[in-house]
Each structure stands twice: as C-alpha cells, then as structure tokens.
PDB file of C-alpha atoms in Angstrom:
ATOM      1  CA  SER A 249      20.716 -10.098 -10.041  1.00 85.00           C
ATOM      2  CA  GLU A 250      23.321 -10.380  -7.286  1.00 85.00           C
ATOM      3  CA  LYS A 251      23.090  -6.668  -6.568  1.00 87.00           C
ATOM      4  CA  GLU A 252      19.393  -6.930  -5.825  1.00 89.00           C
ATOM      5  CA  GLN A 253      19.156 -10.169  -3.982  1.00 90.00           C
ATOM      6  CA  PRO A 254      17.812  -9.455  -0.550  1.00 91.00           C
ATOM      7  CA  ALA A 255      20.261 -11.693   1.394  1.00 88.00           C
ATOM      8  CA  ALA A 256      23.182  -9.805   0.068  1.00 88.00           C
ATOM      9  CA  THR A 257      21.642  -6.243  -0.013  1.00 91.00           C
ATOM     10  CA  THR A 258      19.636  -6.021   3.280  1.00 91.00           C
ATOM     11  CA  LEU A 259      21.193  -4.332   6.285  1.00 90.00           C
ATOM     12  CA  HIS A 260      20.495  -7.127   8.783  1.00 85.00           C
ATOM     13  CA  GLY A 261      19.942  -6.728  12.471  1.00 85.00           C
ATOM     14  CA  VAL A 262      18.480  -3.181  12.026  1.00 85.00           C
ATOM     15  CA  VAL A 263      14.834  -2.320  11.727  1.00 85.00           C
ATOM     16  CA  LEU A 264      14.031   0.939  10.230  1.00 86.00           C
ATOM     17  CA  GLU A 265      11.812   2.844  12.437  1.00 89.00           C
ATOM     18  CA  VAL A 266      10.148   5.341  10.009  1.00 92.00           C
ATOM     19  CA  PRO A 267       8.329   8.346  11.586  1.00 96.00           C
ATOM     20  CA  VAL A 268       5.162   7.312  13.567  1.00 97.00           C
ATOM     21  CA  ILE A 269       2.370   9.868  13.704  1.00 98.00           C
ATOM     22  CA  ASP A 270      -0.500   9.856  16.147  1.00 98.00           C
ATOM     23  CA  MET A 271      -3.364  11.264  14.212  1.00 97.00           C
ATOM     24  CA  SER A 272      -5.506  11.757  17.416  1.00 97.00           C
ATOM     25  CA  ASP A 273      -3.115  14.393  18.618  1.00 96.00           C
ATOM     26  CA  PRO A 274      -5.353  17.444  19.544  1.00 96.00           C
ATOM     27  CA  GLU A 275      -2.678  19.785  18.325  1.00 97.00           C
ATOM     28  CA  GLU A 276      -3.561  19.672  14.595  1.00 95.00           C
ATOM     29  CA  GLU A 277      -0.627  21.901  13.634  1.00 97.00           C
ATOM     30  CA  LYS A 278       1.766  19.344  15.130  1.00 97.00           C
ATOM     31  CA  VAL A 279       0.173  16.535  13.100  1.00 98.00           C
ATOM     32  CA  VAL A 280       0.485  18.597   9.898  1.00 98.00           C
ATOM     33  CA  GLU A 281       4.017  19.583  10.615  1.00 98.00           C
ATOM     34  CA  ARG A 282       5.063  15.955  11.326  1.00 98.00           C
ATOM     35  CA  ILE A 283       3.351  14.657   8.110  1.00 98.00           C
ATOM     36  CA  ALA A 284       5.031  17.284   5.961  1.00 98.00           C
ATOM     37  CA  GLU A 285       8.391  16.616   7.660  1.00 98.00           C
ATOM     38  CA  ALA A 286       8.194  12.826   7.111  1.00 98.00           C
ATOM     39  CA  SER A 287       7.073  13.333   3.529  1.00 98.00           C
ATOM     40  CA  ARG A 288      10.009  15.589   2.810  1.00 98.00           C
ATOM     41  CA  GLY A 289      12.751  13.517   4.465  1.00 96.00           C
ATOM     42  CA  TRP A 290      11.443  10.014   4.172  1.00 96.00           C
ATOM     43  CA  GLY A 291       8.494   9.674   1.678  1.00 97.00           C
ATOM     44  CA  ILE A 292       7.079   7.151   4.117  1.00 98.00           C
ATOM     45  CA  PHE A 293       5.541   7.253   7.651  1.00 98.00           C
ATOM     46  CA  GLN A 294       3.140   5.247   9.868  1.00 98.00           C
ATOM     47  CA  VAL A 295      -0.068   6.587  11.355  1.00 98.00           C
ATOM     48  CA  VAL A 296      -1.741   5.362  14.486  1.00 98.00           C
ATOM     49  CA  ASN A 297      -5.093   6.267  15.943  1.00 98.00           C
ATOM     50  CA  HIS A 298      -6.228   6.949  12.291  1.00 98.00           C
ATOM     51  CA  GLY A 299      -9.934   6.436  12.841  1.00 97.00           C
ATOM     52  CA  ILE A 300     -10.271   3.124  11.000  1.00 98.00           C
ATOM     53  CA  PRO A 301     -11.585   0.639  13.674  1.00 97.00           C
ATOM     54  CA  ASP A 302      -9.353  -2.418  14.263  1.00 96.00           C
ATOM     55  CA  GLU A 303     -12.216  -4.809  13.365  1.00 97.00           C
ATOM     56  CA  VAL A 304     -12.730  -3.183  10.000  1.00 97.00           C
ATOM     57  CA  ILE A 305      -9.039  -3.768   9.196  1.00 96.00           C
ATOM     58  CA  ARG A 306      -9.211  -7.297  10.625  1.00 96.00           C
ATOM     59  CA  GLU A 307     -12.181  -8.042   8.413  1.00 97.00           C
ATOM     60  CA  LEU A 308     -10.637  -6.645   5.257  1.00 97.00           C
ATOM     61  CA  GLN A 309      -7.483  -8.824   5.906  1.00 96.00           C
ATOM     62  CA  ARG A 310      -9.691 -11.827   6.652  1.00 97.00           C
ATOM     63  CA  VAL A 311     -11.642 -11.698   3.450  1.00 98.00           C
ATOM     64  CA  GLY A 312      -8.539 -11.063   1.377  1.00 97.00           C
ATOM     65  CA  LYS A 313      -6.634 -13.953   2.860  1.00 96.00           C
ATOM     66  CA  GLU A 314      -9.636 -16.278   2.469  1.00 97.00           C
ATOM     67  CA  PHE A 315      -9.834 -15.277  -1.253  1.00 97.00           C
ATOM     68  CA  PHE A 316      -6.197 -16.207  -1.976  1.00 95.00           C
ATOM     69  CA  GLU A 317      -6.643 -19.567  -0.185  1.00 95.00           C
ATOM     70  CA  LEU A 318      -9.368 -20.579  -2.592  1.00 96.00           C
ATOM     71  CA  PRO A 319      -8.723 -23.168  -5.362  1.00 95.00           C
ATOM     72  CA  GLN A 320      -7.024 -21.648  -8.414  1.00 92.00           C
ATOM     73  CA  ALA A 321     -10.147 -22.050 -10.630  1.00 93.00           C
ATOM     74  CA  GLU A 322     -12.242 -19.929  -8.337  1.00 95.00           C
ATOM     75  CA  LYS A 323      -9.625 -17.167  -8.216  1.00 95.00           C
ATOM     76  CA  GLU A 324      -9.480 -17.270 -12.009  1.00 93.00           C
ATOM     77  CA  ALA A 325     -13.128 -16.301 -12.069  1.00 94.00           C
ATOM     78  CA  VAL A 326     -12.093 -12.703 -11.428  1.00 95.00           C
ATOM     79  CA  ALA A 327      -8.847 -12.906 -13.481  1.00 93.00           C
ATOM     80  CA  LYS A 328      -7.614  -9.879 -15.439  1.00 90.00           C
ATOM     81  CA  ASP A 329      -8.774  -9.601 -18.941  1.00 84.00           C
ATOM     82  CA  PRO A 330      -5.646  -9.432 -21.048  1.00 78.00           C
ATOM     83  CA  ALA A 331      -7.527  -8.375 -24.099  1.00 80.00           C
ATOM     84  CA  GLY A 332      -9.453  -5.663 -22.296  1.00 79.00           C
ATOM     85  CA  GLY A 333      -6.187  -3.965 -21.222  1.00 79.00           C
ATOM     86  CA  SER A 334      -7.610  -3.341 -17.634  1.00 83.00           C
ATOM     87  CA  ILE A 335      -5.349  -3.474 -14.587  1.00 88.00           C
ATOM     88  CA  GLU A 336      -8.249  -4.806 -12.621  1.00 95.00           C
ATOM     89  CA  GLY A 337      -8.675  -8.443 -11.584  1.00 95.00           C
ATOM     90  CA  TYR A 338      -6.725 -11.336 -10.235  1.00 95.00           C
ATOM     91  CA  GLY A 339      -3.099 -11.954 -11.512  1.00 90.00           C
ATOM     92  CA  THR A 340      -0.954 -14.897 -10.767  1.00 73.00           C
ATOM     93  CA  SER A 341       2.638 -14.962  -9.589  1.00 58.00           C
ATOM     94  CA  LEU A 342       5.744 -14.918 -11.700  1.00 53.00           C
ATOM     95  CA  GLN A 343       4.302 -12.629 -14.411  1.00 54.00           C
ATOM     96  CA  LYS A 344       7.043 -10.723 -16.327  1.00 55.00           C
ATOM     97  CA  ASP A 345       7.834  -7.401 -14.896  1.00 57.00           C
ATOM     98  CA  VAL A 346       8.736  -4.415 -17.176  1.00 54.00           C
ATOM     99  CA  ASP A 347      12.434  -5.145 -17.331  1.00 67.00           C
ATOM    100  CA  GLY A 348      12.066  -8.894 -17.532  1.00 67.00           C
ATOM    101  CA  LYS A 349      12.170  -9.641 -13.761  1.00 72.00           C
ATOM    102  CA  ARG A 350       9.514 -11.499 -12.069  1.00 76.00           C
ATOM    103  CA  GLY A 351       8.006 -10.858  -8.659  1.00 85.00           C
ATOM    104  CA  TRP A 352       7.064 -13.708  -6.364  1.00 89.00           C
ATOM    105  CA  VAL A 353       3.441 -12.523  -5.920  1.00 91.00           C
ATOM    106  CA  ASP A 354      -0.178 -13.006  -6.675  1.00 92.00           C
ATOM    107  CA  HIS A 355      -2.378  -9.948  -6.631  1.00 94.00           C
ATOM    108  CA  LEU A 356      -5.989  -8.746  -6.805  1.00 96.00           C
ATOM    109  CA  PHE A 357      -6.582  -5.296  -8.125  1.00 96.00           C
ATOM    110  CA  HIS A 358      -9.962  -3.342  -8.308  1.00 97.00           C
ATOM    111  CA  ARG A 359     -11.474   0.060  -7.929  1.00 97.00           C
ATOM    112  CA  ILE A 360     -13.281   0.815  -4.676  1.00 97.00           C
ATOM    113  CA  TRP A 361     -14.219   4.555  -5.123  1.00 96.00           C
ATOM    114  CA  PRO A 362     -15.896   6.672  -6.516  1.00 95.00           C
ATOM    115  CA  PRO A 363     -18.909   4.287  -6.978  1.00 95.00           C
ATOM    116  CA  SER A 364     -19.305   5.330 -10.639  1.00 95.00           C
ATOM    117  CA  THR A 365     -15.915   3.634 -11.400  1.00 96.00           C
ATOM    118  CA  VAL A 366     -16.478   0.356  -9.505  1.00 97.00           C
ATOM    119  CA  ASN A 367     -16.840  -2.785 -11.666  1.00 95.00           C
ATOM    120  CA  TYR A 368     -18.017  -5.580  -9.428  1.00 96.00           C
ATOM    121  CA  LYS A 369     -16.992  -8.152 -12.080  1.00 95.00           C
ATOM    122  CA  PHE A 370     -13.538  -8.012 -10.549  1.00 96.00           C
ATOM    123  CA  TRP A 371     -14.720  -8.393  -6.922  1.00 97.00           C
ATOM    124  CA  PRO A 372     -14.669 -12.033  -5.606  1.00 97.00           C
ATOM    125  CA  LYS A 373     -18.116 -13.436  -4.821  1.00 97.00           C
ATOM    126  CA  ASN A 374     -16.315 -15.763  -2.383  1.00 96.00           C
ATOM    127  CA  PRO A 375     -15.886 -15.226   0.575  1.00 97.00           C
ATOM    128  CA  PRO A 376     -19.510 -13.974   0.605  1.00 97.00           C
ATOM    129  CA  SER A 377     -18.596 -11.003   2.978  1.00 98.00           C
ATOM    130  CA  TYR A 378     -15.864  -9.778   0.625  1.00 98.00           C
ATOM    131  CA  ARG A 379     -17.869  -6.905  -0.688  1.00 98.00           C
ATOM    132  CA  ASP A 380     -19.285  -5.678   2.613  1.00 98.00           C
ATOM    133  CA  ALA A 381     -15.741  -5.687   4.172  1.00 98.00           C
ATOM    134  CA  ASN A 382     -14.279  -3.722   1.338  1.00 97.00           C
ATOM    135  CA  GLU A 383     -17.141  -1.181   1.118  1.00 97.00           C
ATOM    136  CA  GLU A 384     -16.941  -0.631   4.907  1.00 97.00           C
ATOM    137  CA  TYR A 385     -13.167  -0.174   4.748  1.00 97.00           C
ATOM    138  CA  ALA A 386     -13.545   2.240   1.652  1.00 96.00           C
ATOM    139  CA  LYS A 387     -15.787   4.525   3.655  1.00 96.00           C
ATOM    140  CA  LYS A 388     -13.377   4.811   6.480  1.00 97.00           C
ATOM    141  CA  LEU A 389     -10.422   5.068   4.153  1.00 96.00           C
ATOM    142  CA  LEU A 390     -11.755   8.178   2.442  1.00 96.00           C
ATOM    143  CA  GLU A 391     -11.616  10.115   5.695  1.00 96.00           C
ATOM    144  CA  VAL A 392      -7.994   9.102   6.244  1.00 97.00           C
ATOM    145  CA  GLY A 393      -7.074  10.072   2.692  1.00 97.00           C
ATOM    146  CA  ASP A 394      -8.725  13.444   2.915  1.00 97.00           C
ATOM    147  CA  ARG A 395      -6.954  14.248   6.089  1.00 97.00           C
ATOM    148  CA  LEU A 396      -3.632  13.289   4.612  1.00 98.00           C
ATOM    149  CA  PHE A 397      -4.193  15.528   1.509  1.00 98.00           C
ATOM    150  CA  ARG A 398      -5.258  18.418   3.747  1.00 98.00           C
ATOM    151  CA  SER A 399      -2.096  18.068   5.894  1.00 98.00           C
ATOM    152  CA  LEU A 400       0.203  17.671   2.861  1.00 98.00           C
ATOM    153  CA  SER A 401      -1.374  20.735   1.262  1.00 98.00           C
ATOM    154  CA  ILE A 402      -1.002  22.954   4.354  1.00 98.00           C
ATOM    155  CA  GLY A 403       2.562  21.659   4.750  1.00 98.00           C
ATOM    156  CA  LEU A 404       3.435  23.177   1.247  1.00 98.00           C
ATOM    157  CA  GLY A 405       2.018  26.540   2.332  1.00 98.00           C
ATOM    158  CA  LEU A 406      -1.157  25.979   0.239  1.00 98.00           C
ATOM    159  CA  GLU A 407      -4.842  26.238   1.227  1.00 98.00           C
ATOM    160  CA  ALA A 408      -6.053  22.849   2.801  1.00 98.00           C
ATOM    161  CA  HIS A 409      -8.088  21.961  -0.340  1.00 98.00           C
ATOM    162  CA  GLU A 410      -5.571  22.726  -3.057  1.00 98.00           C
ATOM    163  CA  LEU A 411      -3.436  19.552  -3.222  1.00 98.00           C
ATOM    164  CA  LYS A 412      -6.449  17.286  -3.434  1.00 98.00           C
ATOM    165  CA  GLU A 413      -7.982  19.333  -6.138  1.00 97.00           C
ATOM    166  CA  GLY A 414      -4.683  19.317  -8.052  1.00 96.00           C
ATOM    167  CA  ALA A 415      -4.788  15.532  -7.914  1.00 96.00           C
ATOM    168  CA  GLY A 416      -8.273  15.218  -9.247  1.00 96.00           C
ATOM    169  CA  GLY A 417     -10.612  16.311  -6.478  1.00 96.00           C
ATOM    170  CA  GLU A 418     -13.703  14.248  -5.985  1.00 95.00           C
ATOM    171  CA  ASP A 419     -12.769  12.222  -9.180  1.00 96.00           C
ATOM    172  CA  ILE A 420      -9.729  10.685  -7.535  1.00 96.00           C
ATOM    173  CA  ILE A 421      -9.888   6.900  -8.143  1.00 96.00           C
ATOM    174  CA  HIS A 422      -9.203   4.684  -5.132  1.00 97.00           C
ATOM    175  CA  LEU A 423      -7.691   1.331  -6.123  1.00 96.00           C
ATOM    176  CA  LEU A 424      -7.459  -1.596  -3.850  1.00 96.00           C
ATOM    177  CA  LYS A 425      -4.583  -3.915  -4.385  1.00 96.00           C
ATOM    178  CA  ILE A 426      -4.047  -7.089  -2.265  1.00 95.00           C
ATOM    179  CA  ASN A 427      -0.593  -8.566  -2.608  1.00 94.00           C
ATOM    180  CA  TYR A 428      -0.279 -12.267  -1.615  1.00 93.00           C
ATOM    181  CA  TYR A 429       3.331 -13.716  -1.388  1.00 92.00           C
ATOM    182  CA  PRO A 430       3.270 -17.494  -1.546  1.00 91.00           C
ATOM    183  CA  PRO A 431       5.828 -19.326   0.506  1.00 92.00           C
ATOM    184  CA  CYS A 432       9.173 -19.208  -1.501  1.00 92.00           C
ATOM    185  CA  PRO A 433      11.850 -21.903  -1.345  1.00 93.00           C
ATOM    186  CA  ARG A 434      14.665 -19.372  -1.831  1.00 93.00           C
ATOM    187  CA  PRO A 435      13.715 -16.055  -0.176  1.00 93.00           C
ATOM    188  CA  ASP A 436      17.346 -15.122  -0.188  1.00 92.00           C
ATOM    189  CA  LEU A 437      17.364 -14.883  -3.962  1.00 91.00           C
ATOM    190  CA  ALA A 438      13.796 -13.645  -4.770  1.00 91.00           C
ATOM    191  CA  LEU A 439      11.748 -10.523  -4.262  1.00 92.00           C
ATOM    192  CA  GLY A 440       7.928 -10.286  -4.019  1.00 92.00           C
ATOM    193  CA  VAL A 441       7.939  -6.924  -5.661  1.00 91.00           C
ATOM    194  CA  VAL A 442      11.122  -5.437  -7.180  1.00 90.00           C
ATOM    195  CA  ALA A 443      12.380  -2.066  -6.072  1.00 93.00           C
ATOM    196  CA  HIS A 444      10.079   0.771  -7.318  1.00 95.00           C
ATOM    197  CA  THR A 445       8.202   3.894  -6.419  1.00 97.00           C
ATOM    198  CA  ASP A 446       4.456   3.954  -6.542  1.00 96.00           C
ATOM    199  CA  MET A 447       2.809   5.685  -9.389  1.00 95.00           C
ATOM    200  CA  SER A 448      -0.187   6.720  -7.115  1.00 96.00           C
ATOM    201  CA  ALA A 449      -0.550   9.996  -5.319  1.00 97.00           C
ATOM    202  CA  ILE A 450      -0.731   8.284  -1.933  1.00 98.00           C
ATOM    203  CA  THR A 451      -0.494   4.605  -1.005  1.00 98.00           C
ATOM    204  CA  ILE A 452      -2.168   3.598   2.214  1.00 98.00           C
ATOM    205  CA  LEU A 453      -0.799   0.257   3.152  1.00 97.00           C
ATOM    206  CA  VAL A 454      -2.326  -2.233   5.603  1.00 96.00           C
ATOM    207  CA  PRO A 455       0.513  -4.485   6.617  1.00 93.00           C
ATOM    208  CA  ASN A 456       0.528  -7.830   8.482  1.00 92.00           C
ATOM    209  CA  GLU A 457       2.747  -9.470  10.966  1.00 91.00           C
ATOM    210  CA  VAL A 458       4.908 -11.246   8.310  1.00 91.00           C
ATOM    211  CA  GLN A 459       7.918  -8.981   7.567  1.00 89.00           C
ATOM    212  CA  GLY A 460       8.153  -8.017   4.008  1.00 93.00           C
ATOM    213  CA  LEU A 461       8.350  -4.247   3.368  1.00 96.00           C
ATOM    214  CA  GLN A 462      11.788  -2.828   2.863  1.00 95.00           C
ATOM    215  CA  VAL A 463      12.783   0.844   2.194  1.00 96.00           C
ATOM    216  CA  PHE A 464      15.968   2.176   0.677  1.00 95.00           C
ATOM    217  CA  LYS A 465      17.510   4.891   2.904  1.00 92.00           C
ATOM    218  CA  ASP A 466      21.123   6.203   3.113  1.00 89.00           C
ATOM    219  CA  GLU A 467      22.259   3.729   0.433  1.00 89.00           C
ATOM    220  CA  HIS A 468      20.944   0.605   2.286  1.00 91.00           C
ATOM    221  CA  TRP A 469      17.850  -1.526   2.272  1.00 94.00           C
ATOM    222  CA  TYR A 470      16.051  -1.816   5.592  1.00 94.00           C
ATOM    223  CA  ASP A 471      13.131  -3.862   6.989  1.00 93.00           C
ATOM    224  CA  VAL A 472      10.369  -1.540   8.105  1.00 94.00           C
ATOM    225  CA  LYS A 473       9.136  -2.133  11.632  1.00 92.00           C
ATOM    226  CA  TYR A 474       5.669  -3.710  11.839  1.00 93.00           C
ATOM    227  CA  ILE A 475       3.297  -1.760  14.285  1.00 94.00           C
ATOM    228  CA  PRO A 476      -0.002  -3.582  14.787  1.00 91.00           C
ATOM    229  CA  ASN A 477      -3.107  -1.618  13.609  1.00 91.00           C
ATOM    230  CA  ALA A 478      -0.993   1.142  12.128  1.00 96.00           C
ATOM    231  CA  LEU A 479      -1.274   2.192   8.454  1.00 98.00           C
ATOM    232  CA  ILE A 480       1.894   2.708   6.394  1.00 98.00           C
ATOM    233  CA  ILE A 481       1.641   5.758   4.198  1.00 98.00           C
ATOM    234  CA  HIS A 482       3.777   6.052   1.017  1.00 98.00           C
ATOM    235  CA  ILE A 483       4.109   9.212  -0.938  1.00 98.00           C
ATOM    236  CA  GLY A 484       3.589   8.358  -4.554  1.00 98.00           C
ATOM    237  CA  ASP A 485       5.054   9.835  -7.791  1.00 98.00           C
ATOM    238  CA  GLN A 486       2.076  12.042  -8.408  1.00 98.00           C
ATOM    239  CA  ILE A 487       2.484  13.874  -5.018  1.00 98.00           C
ATOM    240  CA  GLU A 488       6.266  14.209  -5.577  1.00 98.00           C
ATOM    241  CA  ILE A 489       5.474  15.935  -8.959  1.00 98.00           C
ATOM    242  CA  LEU A 490       2.568  18.031  -7.657  1.00 97.00           C
ATOM    243  CA  SER A 491       4.783  19.314  -4.813  1.00 98.00           C
ATOM    244  CA  ASN A 492       7.643  20.137  -7.258  1.00 97.00           C
ATOM    245  CA  GLY A 493       9.800  17.559  -5.616  1.00 98.00           C
ATOM    246  CA  LYS A 494       9.437  18.870  -2.055  1.00 98.00           C
ATOM    247  CA  TYR A 495       7.824  15.698  -0.996  1.00 98.00           C
ATOM    248  CA  LYS A 496       9.653  12.534  -2.063  1.00 97.00           C
ATOM    249  CA  SER A 497       8.098   9.240  -3.384  1.00 98.00           C
ATOM    250  CA  VAL A 498       9.563   6.326  -1.359  1.00 97.00           C
ATOM    251  CA  TYR A 499      11.751   3.668  -3.072  1.00 97.00           C
ATOM    252  CA  HIS A 500      10.811   0.321  -1.687  1.00 97.00           C
ATOM    253  CA  ARG A 501      10.565  -3.369  -2.362  1.00 96.00           C
ATOM    254  CA  THR A 502       9.065  -6.502  -0.780  1.00 95.00           C
ATOM    255  CA  THR A 503      10.901  -9.644   0.433  1.00 95.00           C
ATOM    256  CA  VAL A 504       9.365 -13.043   0.656  1.00 94.00           C
ATOM    257  CA  ASP A 505       9.301 -15.849   3.271  1.00 94.00           C
ATOM    258  CA  LYS A 506       9.912 -19.618   3.304  1.00 94.00           C
ATOM    259  CA  GLU A 507       6.972 -20.438   5.532  1.00 92.00           C
TER     260      GLU A 507
END
C-alpha cells in the first residue's frame, strides 16, 4: 500500500546509527550496561569484536550465496514440504504473507543447533562445503548467544543464567535463515520482508554491503548503517515477553534493490 511503499516512507539522506558495542571491552560491566540500555531503548544494536572470525562469516556468506545462484531445480531439492507443516527448507519468492502481502524474497531455513534437532535433509548438498561452513559458524555463534543472554539477564537484575533458562536453557533451538532478495524492477514499490518484529528470543543477523535493513524509530523508517564484520542483534518477541516489556523487540523491514 502507499503508506508502506519504501520510496514514500523512508527518511532519505539519514542513516540510522544504532548503538555499536565492542564486546572485547575488558570492562565487562560496561558491556552489560550498553547491551541492556540498547535493548531497552532500541531493541537493536550492533556488536563488533564478537569473537566470530571474519573468515568464518565470509565462508558462511559464500556458501549461502552460491546456493541461491544454483539452477532452480537444484534449490528445489531442499524445498519446504508443504504437507509436512515444517518451516524448514527452501522457499521461493512472492509467497503469500499472512495478511495477503508478498515479500520479494527467497529463503532457506533450517535448524543448526542442538544436534538432536538438526535434519540434514534440508541442508544443501551443493556447494559441497555448505555443511562445514554452517557447522563451524554454529559453534562460534553459540558463544555469542550465551554472552548476549548473560548480559541481558544481568541487565534485568537477575542472575547471569536465569534469562537463558527461562527461554529454554540447553534446549533452545537455533535456526539459520538465509534471505536472498532477487533484483527487483520496482524497488520503490516493493519490500523484501514487510514490517514485523521477530518471534525469536534473539536474532543474530549477518548483513552484507547491499543496503536493505530498515528500522522504525520515532515515527520514521531509517536505513541501518552497514558495518563490515559486525553482527546486528535484534531483540525478539520472546525476550520482550520474558523481560515483562523492559526490553523491546525491534520493528523492522527489508527493502530491495534494482541491481
């Protein structure tokens, strides 16, 4: 609709600089305070020096990109099973959204942790290094997730372990979703993903250099500044609920690009 079209609703010429938190700061209390503050006021922040090596992220991005560049038939080999009711697998663009809107996006969705929940049927066999790249990334990701949970828990005045336990403890499922936005002839009229909050506890986003993420702040939509090798952290609905609304899940959307 006109009131959602990105050309008409984006505040142009301003890039939103969401809080950036250096996780290597030796003053742990400062890190906790910044994470809690950003989660209360913004629901989104970026972390740098987070402990995931650049090459692990590069490899994750490389195999993901290569998968989406495969012929359609190969991608369909790991397609979602509509009858099975699972969210896992490959989905093509322009599928109906809940309220009849369609996002300009293809995606791949599968569990990466804990091992007992992983179903390799939905993991691409091609490129051949896809599995290794994802498993290596998952290992490093767990450490980042644990640290975020600890900081968010302490920031609420709780013991460090309590928030993670409340969210499921060691049974928390880690889902990997790759969003691929094909070139769009009318990016001024379309969205890759319509405005929403994430139903996760925490979303850890690996962005790339193509601008896409927008956040709703002070009644306007803003582009979020891209920082190479940073991770973008979204507070999801589950953390908003677990924190009794002290932390806010971030309202966001994705724009698309002609090229």
